[in-house]
Every structure is written in C-alpha cells, then in structure tokens.
Amino acid sequence: MVREHAEIFLSPDKGRGLRCKKNGPPIKAGTLIIEEDPYCFTLLEGQEQERCHYCLEEQSPEAPLKTCPKCSTAKYCDEDCQKAAYKEHLSECDGYRRLMQLPFHLRLLGRILYRQSTREYEQGALGPMCDLCPHTEALKNSAELRIQLQKLLLFINKDILPDRLQLESLYGKSSCNCFAIHDLDLKDIGVGLYPQAAMINHSCKSNCVSTFRGTKLQIRALVDIQPGEEICYSYTEKGNVTRERQDVLSKYFFDCQCPYCLDDDREAVMKSVKCPSCQAQVKPNKNDRYEKCSSCGFSDFTAEFYEDLKDYVQYADDVMHKPRVWATGVECDLIFRENCLVELDKILHPDNIHVVRILVGAFAAAVKLQEWTKAIEYGKRLDRAYELYLPPNEPDTGLLYYKMGKAYYHLGDSENALINLRKAKKLLCVAYGRDSQLVDYVEDWLEFCEE
Ligand SMILES: [Zn+2]
Ligand SMILES: [Zn+2]
Ligand SMILES: [Zn+2]
Ligand SMILES: [Zn+2]
C-alpha cells in the first residue's frame, strides 16, 4: 500500500501521479514509499523450470521443486507454497501447460483472464485494475495488438474470454503497467501487475527504486524528496542513450521531458570518442558529428573515421547481442568482452556508453569466474561510469561495491575490502532497506574482513 508520506495528485500533462505530501515532511532517502503484493504475476521464459511458481524462490540442488500433478507444469518449493498458490491456480490449472508456452506478457494477461473468469467482481468498475490506463486509443487497430491477441487465443481456453473490448483493454493495461520482478542481484525473473505502484509516472532520472521480497514489491526513495515533489520511477534502462530510451517509452505512449532527456551534454559524453591525435575526449555535436578536439585542436575527422566508428559500435553490439552457438558459457563471454574492450579502447573514450555496456558484462563474468584481479580492474572503471550515468544510491552501484569488496577480500586486501563493503552497505540500505537479506550478507562479509 501507499504509505503515509505520499499522496496521489493530478498532474496537468501526465495525468495521475504520486508525490511527496504537499503539507508533510520531506521523504528521506531510503524511506519505504509503497509496499504491495502483485494483483497478478508470472515468471519469465526460461525461469519456469528453476523457480517456484508461487514465491519465485530458486530451486536448490538438495530440494527439487514439486510439480502440480494435474497440469505437470506449475512447480513449487513445497506443500506450503503449493497450498498457498492453490486458490489462484485452481482456475488456470487446466490451461496452465499451454499458457506457459507463451511469452511472458501474454502469460501475465492469460493468468489475469483465468483469475477474472472465476472472480467476476474483479472485472468491474471497482476492481483492482480499474484505474490502470489501458491506452486503448493508441493501441486500437494496431497490428501489434491483433497479432498478440491472435497468439493468445491459440493458447487459452476460449470459455474464459471476456468480450473483445474488455480483452483489448486488459491487454493495454497489463502490457503498459507491469513491473519487472528481479532477484536480489537485479536479474529479471518475472513480471507483475502492481496497481498502486503503477500510479508512479516515469522519469529517466528517477528518485525511487523497486526491489522485491519474493513477489512483494517495495518502492523506496533513492534521494530526499521534497514536499510536493513528484515521485518518479524509471521504466527504461538508465544507461541507454536518449533515442533508445525514447524507443522503449513509445510503448507507453509518451514523450519524456526529464532532465536526462534534455541534457545534451550527458548524451554527448555517452557518445564521446578519443581524439585520434592526442587521445583526449571529443564529444559530438547534436548531429553526431565530431568537429574539433578542444585539447589539441585536431579537426580532421574523415569519412574513414566515421566508417571505423560504425564498425566498432557494430562490433560491440554483436558481442552483446549476437547469439554464439559455437562458443557459449561465461569463460567465452569474458574472452569476447576482453578482446572487444581492447579494440574499443583504441577509438572510443572510456566514458562511451558502448564501452560501459561491454564492461558491465565483463565485470559480471570476472566475478562469476572468480577472476578477482580482473573484476577489480573492470569494477573501478564501472564505478566511474555509474557515477556519471546513474542517479545517486542506485542498487547497481551498491551491488558493484559489494562485489568489489568480495574481490579485494579474496586478494587479501582487507583494507580495500572494508572500504567497498562499507560503501555497499550504505547504498544497499537505501535501495533495499536495512532489514534486507542482501544487507545481512554484506554485514557477514564485513565481519569476515574485520576479523
Ligand atoms: Zn515457493
Ligand atoms: Zn496445475
Ligand atoms: Zn527522460
Ligand atoms: Zn586532441
């Protein structure tokens, strides 16, 4: 539920939103603003074999998940989870096997339909989903809507379907208002519909953040929010360039005018290259052209330079996204990223967003492989990038310090381990809450290091 510090208001250009109470005290960083159970949720593709379909806990090698004997698809930690899920699962069990063959956003819609088929009052004007924006006008007659609903109809029991208008409205509501559910390490594992949290409007420069305890969503303030100030949440990757963010946001049918979207310099830093003559940072103009190095005056950015730049960016994108059938696994990923970094460092400035993206994965792979020296090298570079591109107290930054602390500990450098773990604790307390399991883990590590 929305807590006492916040209130709903009508903003002239964005419709309904949430803000810090006009006549109240400021909301301090780390304050829990909303805590909410999902109206409905589902696991992402690929997670359904690994995680409990009720509490999302990962299966442990000692205790394999138990499968629902009727649909042989739903899986649960134990009898407790199965019992707790029973009320929801009863209506869908028959069609669950087919439902789970769909992509996640249609799974979610399907689960909502099964649920509403047995609880008609939830479809009405007072139901939990009634206030969500369906974007019916914008979606109407779109090819996307037609294709998706056709797909859904092939995989769902026809007798539970509402009329077409209602179905279109539910499609709009569920696809535009859902939250990604992630684990403690911020890995996406599911999606859920949280009607109260869905009132929060978007800003790429958000002042709050979502974390999860199982399926329970918690929204905390990342920074102090002043009375009357709007509470905003980012629907997109903050580390994307404006065009990429706007592409994602077009799905929600609005045009973001936040400080990041209007900040041309931030954008230029993300696209900055090294001066071919003196290696200093050169930022492009608004048309993505590099004119002159402000350090040495170099200005001969030839057609060949732009060709090379295009190739390097393409190379980075391929390393990130191209499926590799012949070389999979974390080891290969690390090698690919390392080689790519060596190349990118020849022409792109270290702050360039393509470099940062390769670094994020290289750091994660190095930690996974326990290559601690490499982890620290990449971690230090990421630290600078996060400071440049992320709002203060972001959980990503806290997790970075946590992993850096562990890396230093393994290398026998307890002084630096302590510095990083203390920074991690401070940040993670803000984003996840003091009573979070993650903060407990950090405290355990702090104890190891202090011994
Ligand atoms: Zn469970
Ligand atoms: Zn079942
Ligand atoms: Zn924005
Ligand atoms: Zn120069």
mmCIF file of C-alpha atoms in Angstrom, residues 152-348:
data_model
loop_
_atom_site.group_PDB
_atom_site.id
_atom_site.type_symbol
_atom_site.label_atom_id
_atom_site.label_comp_id
_atom_site.label_asym_id
_atom_site.label_seq_id
_atom_site.Cartn_x
_atom_site.Cartn_y
_atom_site.Cartn_z
ATOM 1 C CA LEU A 152 -3.061 -15.658 -27.017
ATOM 2 C CA LEU A 153 -6.305 -17.117 -28.385
ATOM 3 C CA LEU A 154 -4.440 -20.169 -29.659
ATOM 4 C CA PHE A 155 -3.175 -20.992 -26.189
ATOM 5 C CA ILE A 156 -6.052 -20.219 -23.889
ATOM 6 C CA ASN A 157 -9.378 -21.844 -23.044
ATOM 7 C CA LYS A 158 -11.994 -19.995 -25.079
ATOM 8 C CA ASP A 159 -14.714 -20.217 -22.444
ATOM 9 C CA ILE A 160 -12.947 -17.799 -20.117
ATOM 10 C CA LEU A 161 -12.594 -14.960 -22.608
ATOM 11 C CA PRO A 162 -14.358 -11.646 -21.996
ATOM 12 C CA ASP A 163 -15.706 -9.630 -24.921
ATOM 13 C CA ARG A 164 -13.252 -8.125 -27.403
ATOM 14 C CA LEU A 165 -13.297 -4.602 -25.960
ATOM 15 C CA GLN A 166 -12.633 -5.851 -22.464
ATOM 16 C CA LEU A 167 -9.860 -8.085 -23.783
ATOM 17 C CA GLU A 168 -8.180 -5.200 -25.619
ATOM 18 C CA SER A 169 -8.423 -3.038 -22.552
ATOM 19 C CA LEU A 170 -6.852 -5.752 -20.378
ATOM 20 C CA TYR A 171 -4.079 -6.202 -22.937
ATOM 21 C CA GLY A 172 -3.283 -2.500 -22.787
ATOM 22 C CA LYS A 173 -3.469 -2.393 -19.014
ATOM 23 C CA SER A 174 -1.284 -5.423 -18.440
ATOM 24 C CA SER A 175 1.380 -4.593 -21.031
ATOM 25 C CA CYS A 176 1.775 -0.892 -20.165
ATOM 26 C CA ASN A 177 1.630 -1.116 -16.403
ATOM 27 C CA CYS A 178 3.650 -4.164 -15.434
ATOM 28 C CA PHE A 179 6.837 -4.160 -13.392
ATOM 29 C CA ALA A 180 9.838 -6.392 -13.998
ATOM 30 C CA ILE A 181 10.358 -8.570 -10.923
ATOM 31 C CA HIS A 182 14.023 -9.128 -10.139
ATOM 32 C CA ASP A 183 16.076 -11.102 -7.676
ATOM 33 C CA LEU A 184 18.498 -9.556 -5.163
ATOM 34 C CA ASP A 185 21.181 -9.360 -7.841
ATOM 35 C CA LEU A 186 18.767 -7.366 -10.069
ATOM 36 C CA LYS A 187 18.378 -10.191 -12.552
ATOM 37 C CA ASP A 188 14.901 -10.113 -14.128
ATOM 38 C CA ILE A 189 12.953 -13.238 -13.251
ATOM 39 C CA GLY A 190 9.308 -12.311 -13.737
ATOM 40 C CA VAL A 191 6.724 -9.607 -14.329
ATOM 41 C CA GLY A 192 3.877 -8.490 -12.135
ATOM 42 C CA LEU A 193 0.994 -6.101 -12.055
ATOM 43 C CA TYR A 194 1.031 -3.768 -9.054
ATOM 44 C CA PRO A 195 -1.921 -1.393 -9.441
ATOM 45 C CA GLN A 196 -0.833 1.126 -6.791
ATOM 46 C CA ALA A 197 2.807 1.317 -7.838
ATOM 47 C CA ALA A 198 1.614 1.670 -11.439
ATOM 48 C CA MET A 199 0.416 5.167 -10.498
ATOM 49 C CA ILE A 200 4.015 6.343 -10.376
ATOM 50 C CA ASN A 201 4.959 8.212 -13.541
ATOM 51 C CA HIS A 202 8.185 7.793 -15.430
ATOM 52 C CA SER A 203 11.356 9.828 -15.347
ATOM 53 C CA CYS A 204 14.672 8.529 -16.743
ATOM 54 C CA LYS A 205 16.175 10.341 -13.752
ATOM 55 C CA SER A 206 14.113 8.508 -11.164
ATOM 56 C CA ASN A 207 14.046 9.374 -7.473
ATOM 57 C CA CYS A 208 12.811 5.988 -6.288
ATOM 58 C CA VAL A 209 13.608 2.363 -6.978
ATOM 59 C CA SER A 210 11.876 -1.020 -6.855
ATOM 60 C CA THR A 211 13.170 -4.110 -5.106
ATOM 61 C CA PHE A 212 11.383 -7.351 -4.326
ATOM 62 C CA ARG A 213 10.932 -9.740 -1.440
ATOM 63 C CA GLY A 214 9.685 -12.746 -3.368
ATOM 64 C CA THR A 215 6.811 -11.238 -5.336
ATOM 65 C CA LYS A 216 6.229 -8.377 -2.881
ATOM 66 C CA LEU A 217 7.228 -5.065 -4.441
ATOM 67 C CA GLN A 218 8.887 -2.381 -2.360
ATOM 68 C CA ILE A 219 9.462 1.124 -3.636
ATOM 69 C CA ARG A 220 11.935 3.266 -1.729
ATOM 70 C CA ALA A 221 13.144 6.814 -2.162
ATOM 71 C CA LEU A 222 16.671 6.935 -3.597
ATOM 72 C CA VAL A 223 17.204 10.550 -2.602
ATOM 73 C CA ASP A 224 15.386 13.013 -0.345
ATOM 74 C CA ILE A 225 12.106 14.030 -1.994
ATOM 75 C CA GLN A 226 10.726 17.449 -1.072
ATOM 76 C CA PRO A 227 7.066 18.209 -0.169
ATOM 77 C CA GLY A 228 5.030 18.491 -3.366
ATOM 78 C CA GLU A 229 7.778 16.938 -5.488
ATOM 79 C CA GLU A 230 6.664 14.164 -7.827
ATOM 80 C CA ILE A 231 7.829 10.599 -7.155
ATOM 81 C CA CYS A 232 9.168 9.139 -10.401
ATOM 82 C CA TYR A 233 10.300 5.720 -11.425
ATOM 83 C CA SER A 234 12.319 4.767 -14.492
ATOM 84 C CA TYR A 235 10.604 2.373 -16.907
ATOM 85 C CA THR A 236 13.766 2.049 -19.004
ATOM 86 C CA GLU A 237 17.469 1.297 -18.741
ATOM 87 C CA LYS A 238 19.070 4.451 -17.406
ATOM 88 C CA GLY A 239 22.318 3.649 -19.186
ATOM 89 C CA ASN A 240 20.778 3.930 -22.640
ATOM 90 C CA VAL A 241 21.156 6.908 -24.946
ATOM 91 C CA THR A 242 18.095 9.114 -25.307
ATOM 92 C CA ARG A 243 16.960 7.645 -28.629
ATOM 93 C CA GLU A 244 16.994 4.122 -27.191
ATOM 94 C CA ARG A 245 15.115 5.220 -24.070
ATOM 95 C CA GLN A 246 12.538 7.076 -26.155
ATOM 96 C CA ASP A 247 12.045 3.934 -28.288
ATOM 97 C CA VAL A 248 11.181 1.941 -25.195
ATOM 98 C CA LEU A 249 8.992 4.724 -23.850
ATOM 99 C CA SER A 250 6.980 4.933 -27.074
ATOM 100 C CA LYS A 251 5.486 1.639 -25.916
ATOM 101 C CA TYR A 252 3.959 3.602 -23.047
ATOM 102 C CA PHE A 253 2.809 6.318 -25.414
ATOM 103 C CA PHE A 254 4.596 9.329 -24.088
ATOM 104 C CA ASP A 255 7.425 11.643 -24.750
ATOM 105 C CA CYS A 256 9.811 12.018 -21.799
ATOM 106 C CA GLN A 257 10.965 15.531 -20.942
ATOM 107 C CA CYS A 258 13.042 14.643 -17.877
ATOM 108 C CA PRO A 259 16.391 16.279 -17.010
ATOM 109 C CA TYR A 260 18.301 13.396 -18.643
ATOM 110 C CA CYS A 261 16.327 13.618 -21.873
ATOM 111 C CA LEU A 262 17.015 17.350 -22.067
ATOM 112 C CA ASP A 263 20.677 17.036 -21.102
ATOM 113 C CA ASP A 264 22.596 17.245 -24.378
ATOM 114 C CA ASP A 265 25.952 17.103 -22.642
ATOM 115 C CA ARG A 266 25.184 13.794 -20.886
ATOM 116 C CA GLU A 267 24.205 12.412 -24.252
ATOM 117 C CA ALA A 268 27.401 13.724 -25.883
ATOM 118 C CA VAL A 269 29.574 12.131 -23.180
ATOM 119 C CA MET A 270 27.847 8.794 -23.839
ATOM 120 C CA LYS A 271 28.892 9.093 -27.485
ATOM 121 C CA SER A 272 32.365 10.521 -26.893
ATOM 122 C CA VAL A 273 35.462 9.249 -28.731
ATOM 123 C CA LYS A 274 39.191 9.610 -28.260
ATOM 124 C CA CYS A 275 40.916 12.347 -30.240
ATOM 125 C CA PRO A 276 42.903 10.470 -32.935
ATOM 126 C CA SER A 277 45.798 12.848 -32.322
ATOM 127 C CA CYS A 278 46.049 13.381 -28.519
ATOM 128 C CA GLN A 279 43.533 10.821 -27.075
ATOM 129 C CA ALA A 280 41.570 13.484 -25.193
ATOM 130 C CA GLN A 281 37.779 13.183 -25.002
ATOM 131 C CA VAL A 282 35.902 14.560 -28.006
ATOM 132 C CA LYS A 283 32.112 14.890 -27.815
ATOM 133 C CA PRO A 284 29.882 15.054 -30.901
ATOM 134 C CA ASN A 285 27.573 17.919 -31.785
ATOM 135 C CA LYS A 286 23.793 17.469 -31.924
ATOM 136 C CA ASN A 287 24.065 15.792 -35.328
ATOM 137 C CA ASP A 288 26.540 13.226 -34.031
ATOM 138 C CA ARG A 289 29.453 14.870 -35.864
ATOM 139 C CA TYR A 290 32.829 15.309 -34.187
ATOM 140 C CA GLU A 291 34.155 18.748 -35.022
ATOM 141 C CA LYS A 292 37.229 19.689 -33.085
ATOM 142 C CA CYS A 293 39.336 18.406 -30.191
ATOM 143 C CA SER A 294 39.300 21.085 -27.524
ATOM 144 C CA SER A 295 42.700 19.923 -26.199
ATOM 145 C CA CYS A 296 44.875 19.910 -29.324
ATOM 146 C CA GLY A 297 42.661 21.447 -31.987
ATOM 147 C CA PHE A 298 42.565 18.319 -34.178
ATOM 148 C CA SER A 299 39.625 18.567 -36.579
ATOM 149 C CA ASP A 300 40.304 16.142 -39.403
ATOM 150 C CA PHE A 301 37.522 13.645 -38.669
ATOM 151 C CA THR A 302 37.442 11.897 -42.032
ATOM 152 C CA ALA A 303 34.827 9.696 -43.653
ATOM 153 C CA GLU A 304 37.137 6.827 -42.795
ATOM 154 C CA PHE A 305 36.948 7.770 -39.108
ATOM 155 C CA TYR A 306 33.146 7.574 -39.196
ATOM 156 C CA GLU A 307 33.326 4.238 -41.038
ATOM 157 C CA ASP A 308 35.614 2.846 -38.339
ATOM 158 C CA LEU A 309 33.378 4.196 -35.613
ATOM 159 C CA LYS A 310 30.366 2.480 -37.152
ATOM 160 C CA ASP A 311 32.288 -0.812 -37.316
ATOM 161 C CA TYR A 312 33.368 -0.585 -33.690
ATOM 162 C CA VAL A 313 29.857 0.151 -32.478
ATOM 163 C CA GLN A 314 28.555 -2.742 -34.559
ATOM 164 C CA TYR A 315 31.250 -4.979 -33.104
ATOM 165 C CA ALA A 316 30.242 -4.011 -29.551
ATOM 166 C CA ASP A 317 26.574 -4.664 -30.344
ATOM 167 C CA ASP A 318 27.412 -8.079 -31.781
ATOM 168 C CA VAL A 319 29.377 -9.058 -28.696
ATOM 169 C CA MET A 320 26.403 -8.031 -26.556
ATOM 170 C CA HIS A 321 23.567 -9.497 -28.568
ATOM 171 C CA LYS A 322 24.631 -11.876 -31.310
ATOM 172 C CA PRO A 323 23.899 -15.454 -30.299
ATOM 173 C CA ARG A 324 27.037 -17.610 -30.342
ATOM 174 C CA VAL A 325 26.258 -21.256 -30.808
ATOM 175 C CA TRP A 326 29.837 -22.458 -31.037
ATOM 176 C CA ALA A 327 31.233 -20.607 -28.050
ATOM 177 C CA THR A 328 28.924 -20.331 -25.092
ATOM 178 C CA GLY A 329 29.478 -20.098 -21.363
ATOM 179 C CA VAL A 330 30.881 -17.476 -19.056
ATOM 180 C CA GLU A 331 34.532 -18.143 -19.982
ATOM 181 C CA CYS A 332 33.842 -17.402 -23.635
ATOM 182 C CA ASP A 333 31.792 -14.369 -22.768
ATOM 183 C CA LEU A 334 34.676 -12.942 -20.772
ATOM 184 C CA ILE A 335 37.178 -13.556 -23.584
ATOM 185 C CA PHE A 336 34.878 -11.940 -26.149
ATOM 186 C CA ARG A 337 34.354 -8.915 -23.966
ATOM 187 C CA GLU A 338 38.034 -8.558 -23.119
ATOM 188 C CA ASN A 339 39.012 -8.634 -26.776
ATOM 189 C CA CYS A 340 36.254 -6.188 -27.571
ATOM 190 C CA LEU A 341 37.401 -3.767 -24.847
ATOM 191 C CA VAL A 342 40.938 -3.776 -26.239
ATOM 192 C CA GLU A 343 39.556 -2.774 -29.631
ATOM 193 C CA LEU A 344 37.024 -0.224 -28.375
ATOM 194 C CA ASP A 345 39.680 1.447 -26.220
ATOM 195 C CA LYS A 346 41.550 2.343 -29.421
ATOM 196 C CA ILE A 347 38.896 4.739 -30.643
ATOM 197 C CA LEU A 348 36.121 5.219 -28.074
#
